């Protein structure tokens, strides 16, 4: 492509509304433009990168035995009512009515549509397993779109869905996708980690997220270098402590007047204790019923863990009136002694004795409270969020903490949709069985943005070869110099003939301006055709990533670039 013909509006200034580097660089290098909140246009160079990534995804999906389909964006409400998600999905689902007053939505994901398709077409075990995927536009009305295409409202996703005869077969399908995802992100040259992720309260299911390591990432992760444990921060398990000998306290419970002392800090200061000697009692409503969750004063409740323990659909902090109803006391003075709801305690309470907790009486706390003696616990469980000092739940060694961007998610769905929507097949004995499903997503634009987040410097983007929109840019330092222009043109033609994706920067601009644009756009190889070198029959080949320069005779330069491109494209084993 000749630069002078390209629609490639680069920007020198950093856009004021872009917080993360990938968003800034995608605007500055002319990859995207915003239409409205969370809705973006990909310009030609940006769309080339998208197509390259899609192609990698497609190749690896096909290699794993999945088949490409293309489903509609508009989906009828009936299917979502069948799965139950018309009610549960919330405001991210954009709903509307057509001219016949039929309720519809824009697909944020396609479990309903694919399950409907498969239940209508697949009848026997002989037609299973199947894995169908698409690369298609999703709409999610995100409450706070941000970071450009990283969290937007309209975005491209690869979504795959597997259907199997039983749980073991579904595990195999899952493993194939897991392996394919590892290959996809490795081929992009990304530093990433698959981590165990929350899969909600659906029994027997599991899931992994693929996180690209980045400080700007919205997700936290922990990983262990001694064993292979890695998990999303919200999912990371905390091992049950060894059962200590039961504590028999001789101290009697003591009620203390603590006027207006509510928070852990206030309680500690007032009673001269540390947070480790205090137990917090939090009241939640789980599907409308009150439950109490006990946690040590220096810990945080992990609501996802509570929700999974209870297996409820909704979990919210209780309102004041419900708190008073079960505890006879306002928030800040609630405790477990005499409370009128089930009590669940975090593992860290095991072995605690003579602790402080709310007295269930306004302006009062209790000292020397003991479990078993003063109140009973329905269950002990892992209910808190992991912290720096917690050891690996598998091997007990030190855990590492990092942040990441979720680019992919593999999920064993089990029977969730096949039961709700009756996706059944006839087994060998002619007996009806539910299909066991899995679903697997990759954010296309988000992965491209995450790649930039990991591959940039002060001059701009540094594309890994497999995603680079173009592989080489040929830059004559002065297009008005006939010899330079001719030599550049010839080089450009030979690369095009060899199947290399090249730009010829034929603009009548200063060399400095051209170099700045080439660096900003992040083309992996730049070939400079200047008067001094050309007089010796040579050109300069420069690697964008390392700044390494090779001065080569023209014909050698052609081969050198072809080889550098091939090397850069190599897929991992
Ligand atoms: P998140 O927790 O980031 O909202 P999610 O759990 O809702 O993600 P999935 O439903 O698993 O995501 O979607 C599959 C993939 O689609 C994600 O891994 C991510 O790469 C991408 N994705 C999800 N939401 C967005 C969005 N708003 N903008 C861009 N990509 C997205
Ligand atoms: Mg989401």
mmCIF file with all atom_site columns, C-alpha atoms in Angstrom, residues 53-62 64 66-69 71 108-111 131-138 140 155-162 176-178 180-181 184-185 210 407-411 438-447:
data_model
loop_
_atom_site.group_PDB
_atom_site.id
_atom_site.type_symbol
_atom_site.label_atom_id
_atom_site.label_alt_id
_atom_site.label_comp_id
_atom_site.label_asym_id
_atom_site.label_entity_id
_atom_site.label_seq_id
_atom_site.pdbx_PDB_ins_code
_atom_site.Cartn_x
_atom_site.Cartn_y
_atom_site.Cartn_z
_atom_site.occupancy
_atom_site.B_iso_or_equiv
_atom_site.pdbx_formal_charge
_atom_site.auth_seq_id
_atom_site.auth_comp_id
_atom_site.auth_asym_id
_atom_site.auth_atom_id
_atom_site.pdbx_PDB_model_num
ATOM 1  C CA . UNK A 1 53  ? -6.190  -11.986 15.014 1.00 0.00 ? 53  UNK A CA 1
ATOM 2  C CA . UNK A 1 54  ? -9.474  -13.449 13.798 1.00 0.00 ? 54  UNK A CA 1
ATOM 3  C CA . UNK A 1 55  ? -7.528  -15.571 11.353 1.00 0.00 ? 55  UNK A CA 1
ATOM 4  C CA . UNK A 1 56  ? -5.315  -16.987 14.105 1.00 0.00 ? 56  UNK A CA 1
ATOM 5  C CA . UNK A 1 57  ? -8.414  -17.744 16.165 1.00 0.00 ? 57  UNK A CA 1
ATOM 6  C CA . UNK A 1 58  ? -10.099 -19.376 13.173 1.00 0.00 ? 58  UNK A CA 1
ATOM 7  C CA . UNK A 1 59  ? -7.087  -21.553 12.355 1.00 0.00 ? 59  UNK A CA 1
ATOM 8  C CA . UNK A 1 60  ? -6.806  -22.816 15.914 1.00 0.00 ? 60  UNK A CA 1
ATOM 9  C CA . UNK A 1 61  ? -10.553 -23.400 16.269 1.00 0.00 ? 61  UNK A CA 1
ATOM 10 C CA . UNK A 1 62  ? -10.596 -25.385 13.037 1.00 0.00 ? 62  UNK A CA 1
ATOM 11 C CA . UNK A 1 64  ? -9.327  -28.232 17.323 1.00 0.00 ? 64  UNK A CA 1
ATOM 12 C CA . UNK A 1 66  ? -14.720 -26.792 15.789 1.00 0.00 ? 66  UNK A CA 1
ATOM 13 C CA . UNK A 1 67  ? -16.833 -25.654 12.827 1.00 0.00 ? 67  UNK A CA 1
ATOM 14 C CA . UNK A 1 68  ? -17.625 -22.067 11.986 1.00 0.00 ? 68  UNK A CA 1
ATOM 15 C CA . UNK A 1 69  ? -21.210 -20.806 11.869 1.00 0.00 ? 69  UNK A CA 1
ATOM 16 C CA . UNK A 1 71  ? -25.608 -16.550 14.092 1.00 0.00 ? 71  UNK A CA 1
ATOM 17 C CA . UNK A 1 108 ? -24.662 -10.283 24.300 1.00 0.00 ? 108 UNK A CA 1
ATOM 18 C CA . UNK A 1 109 ? -23.805 -13.991 23.908 1.00 0.00 ? 109 UNK A CA 1
ATOM 19 C CA . UNK A 1 110 ? -25.393 -16.916 22.049 1.00 0.00 ? 110 UNK A CA 1
ATOM 20 C CA . UNK A 1 111 ? -26.068 -19.866 24.366 1.00 0.00 ? 111 UNK A CA 1
ATOM 21 C CA . UNK A 1 131 ? -18.392 -27.886 18.576 1.00 0.00 ? 131 UNK A CA 1
ATOM 22 C CA . UNK A 1 132 ? -19.698 -24.840 16.712 1.00 0.00 ? 132 UNK A CA 1
ATOM 23 C CA . UNK A 1 133 ? -18.140 -21.410 16.789 1.00 0.00 ? 133 UNK A CA 1
ATOM 24 C CA . UNK A 1 134 ? -18.576 -17.984 15.271 1.00 0.00 ? 134 UNK A CA 1
ATOM 25 C CA . UNK A 1 135 ? -16.760 -14.678 15.152 1.00 0.00 ? 135 UNK A CA 1
ATOM 26 C CA . UNK A 1 136 ? -19.517 -12.168 15.498 1.00 0.00 ? 136 UNK A CA 1
ATOM 27 C CA . UNK A 1 137 ? -20.576 -8.830  16.942 1.00 0.00 ? 137 UNK A CA 1
ATOM 28 C CA . UNK A 1 138 ? -21.982 -8.744  20.476 1.00 0.00 ? 138 UNK A CA 1
ATOM 29 C CA . UNK A 1 140 ? -23.636 -5.460  25.972 1.00 0.00 ? 140 UNK A CA 1
ATOM 30 C CA . UNK A 1 155 ? -17.529 -5.702  20.208 1.00 0.00 ? 155 UNK A CA 1
ATOM 31 C CA . UNK A 1 156 ? -16.375 -8.712  18.256 1.00 0.00 ? 156 UNK A CA 1
ATOM 32 C CA . UNK A 1 157 ? -16.231 -12.032 20.053 1.00 0.00 ? 157 UNK A CA 1
ATOM 33 C CA . UNK A 1 158 ? -15.298 -15.531 19.079 1.00 0.00 ? 158 UNK A CA 1
ATOM 34 C CA . UNK A 1 159 ? -17.771 -17.752 20.845 1.00 0.00 ? 159 UNK A CA 1
ATOM 35 C CA . UNK A 1 160 ? -17.736 -21.535 20.629 1.00 0.00 ? 160 UNK A CA 1
ATOM 36 C CA . UNK A 1 161 ? -20.196 -24.044 22.071 1.00 0.00 ? 161 UNK A CA 1
ATOM 37 C CA . UNK A 1 162 ? -19.605 -27.742 22.576 1.00 0.00 ? 162 UNK A CA 1
ATOM 38 C CA . UNK A 1 176 ? -9.320  -29.136 23.431 1.00 0.00 ? 176 UNK A CA 1
ATOM 39 C CA . UNK A 1 177 ? -10.513 -25.555 23.747 1.00 0.00 ? 177 UNK A CA 1
ATOM 40 C CA . UNK A 1 178 ? -8.153  -24.936 26.652 1.00 0.00 ? 178 UNK A CA 1
ATOM 41 C CA . UNK A 1 180 ? -6.408  -24.107 21.512 1.00 0.00 ? 180 UNK A CA 1
ATOM 42 C CA . UNK A 1 181 ? -6.579  -20.953 23.648 1.00 0.00 ? 181 UNK A CA 1
ATOM 43 C CA . UNK A 1 184 ? -3.859  -18.688 20.137 1.00 0.00 ? 184 UNK A CA 1
ATOM 44 C CA . UNK A 1 185 ? -2.423  -16.361 22.756 1.00 0.00 ? 185 UNK A CA 1
ATOM 45 C CA . UNK A 1 210 ? -7.113  -16.418 30.168 1.00 0.00 ? 210 UNK A CA 1
ATOM 46 C CA . UNK A 1 407 ? -9.110  -11.968 27.017 1.00 0.00 ? 407 UNK A CA 1
ATOM 47 C CA . UNK A 1 408 ? -10.707 -15.398 27.003 1.00 0.00 ? 408 UNK A CA 1
ATOM 48 C CA . UNK A 1 409 ? -12.949 -17.592 29.074 1.00 0.00 ? 409 UNK A CA 1
ATOM 49 C CA . UNK A 1 410 ? -13.587 -21.340 28.830 1.00 0.00 ? 410 UNK A CA 1
ATOM 50 C CA . UNK A 1 411 ? -16.551 -22.665 30.719 1.00 0.00 ? 411 UNK A CA 1
ATOM 51 C CA . UNK A 1 438 ? -19.405 -26.020 27.243 1.00 0.00 ? 438 UNK A CA 1
ATOM 52 C CA . UNK A 1 439 ? -18.947 -22.447 26.041 1.00 0.00 ? 439 UNK A CA 1
ATOM 53 C CA . UNK A 1 440 ? -15.757 -20.652 25.116 1.00 0.00 ? 440 UNK A CA 1
ATOM 54 C CA . UNK A 1 441 ? -15.291 -16.928 24.419 1.00 0.00 ? 441 UNK A CA 1
ATOM 55 C CA . UNK A 1 442 ? -12.479 -14.709 23.209 1.00 0.00 ? 442 UNK A CA 1
ATOM 56 C CA . UNK A 1 443 ? -12.762 -10.923 22.993 1.00 0.00 ? 443 UNK A CA 1
ATOM 57 C CA . UNK A 1 444 ? -11.324 -9.954  19.611 1.00 0.00 ? 444 UNK A CA 1
ATOM 58 C CA . UNK A 1 445 ? -10.848 -6.211  20.125 1.00 0.00 ? 445 UNK A CA 1
ATOM 59 C CA . UNK A 1 446 ? -9.915  -6.679  23.753 1.00 0.00 ? 446 UNK A CA 1
ATOM 60 C CA . UNK A 1 447 ? -7.113  -9.072  22.822 1.00 0.00 ? 447 UNK A CA 1
#
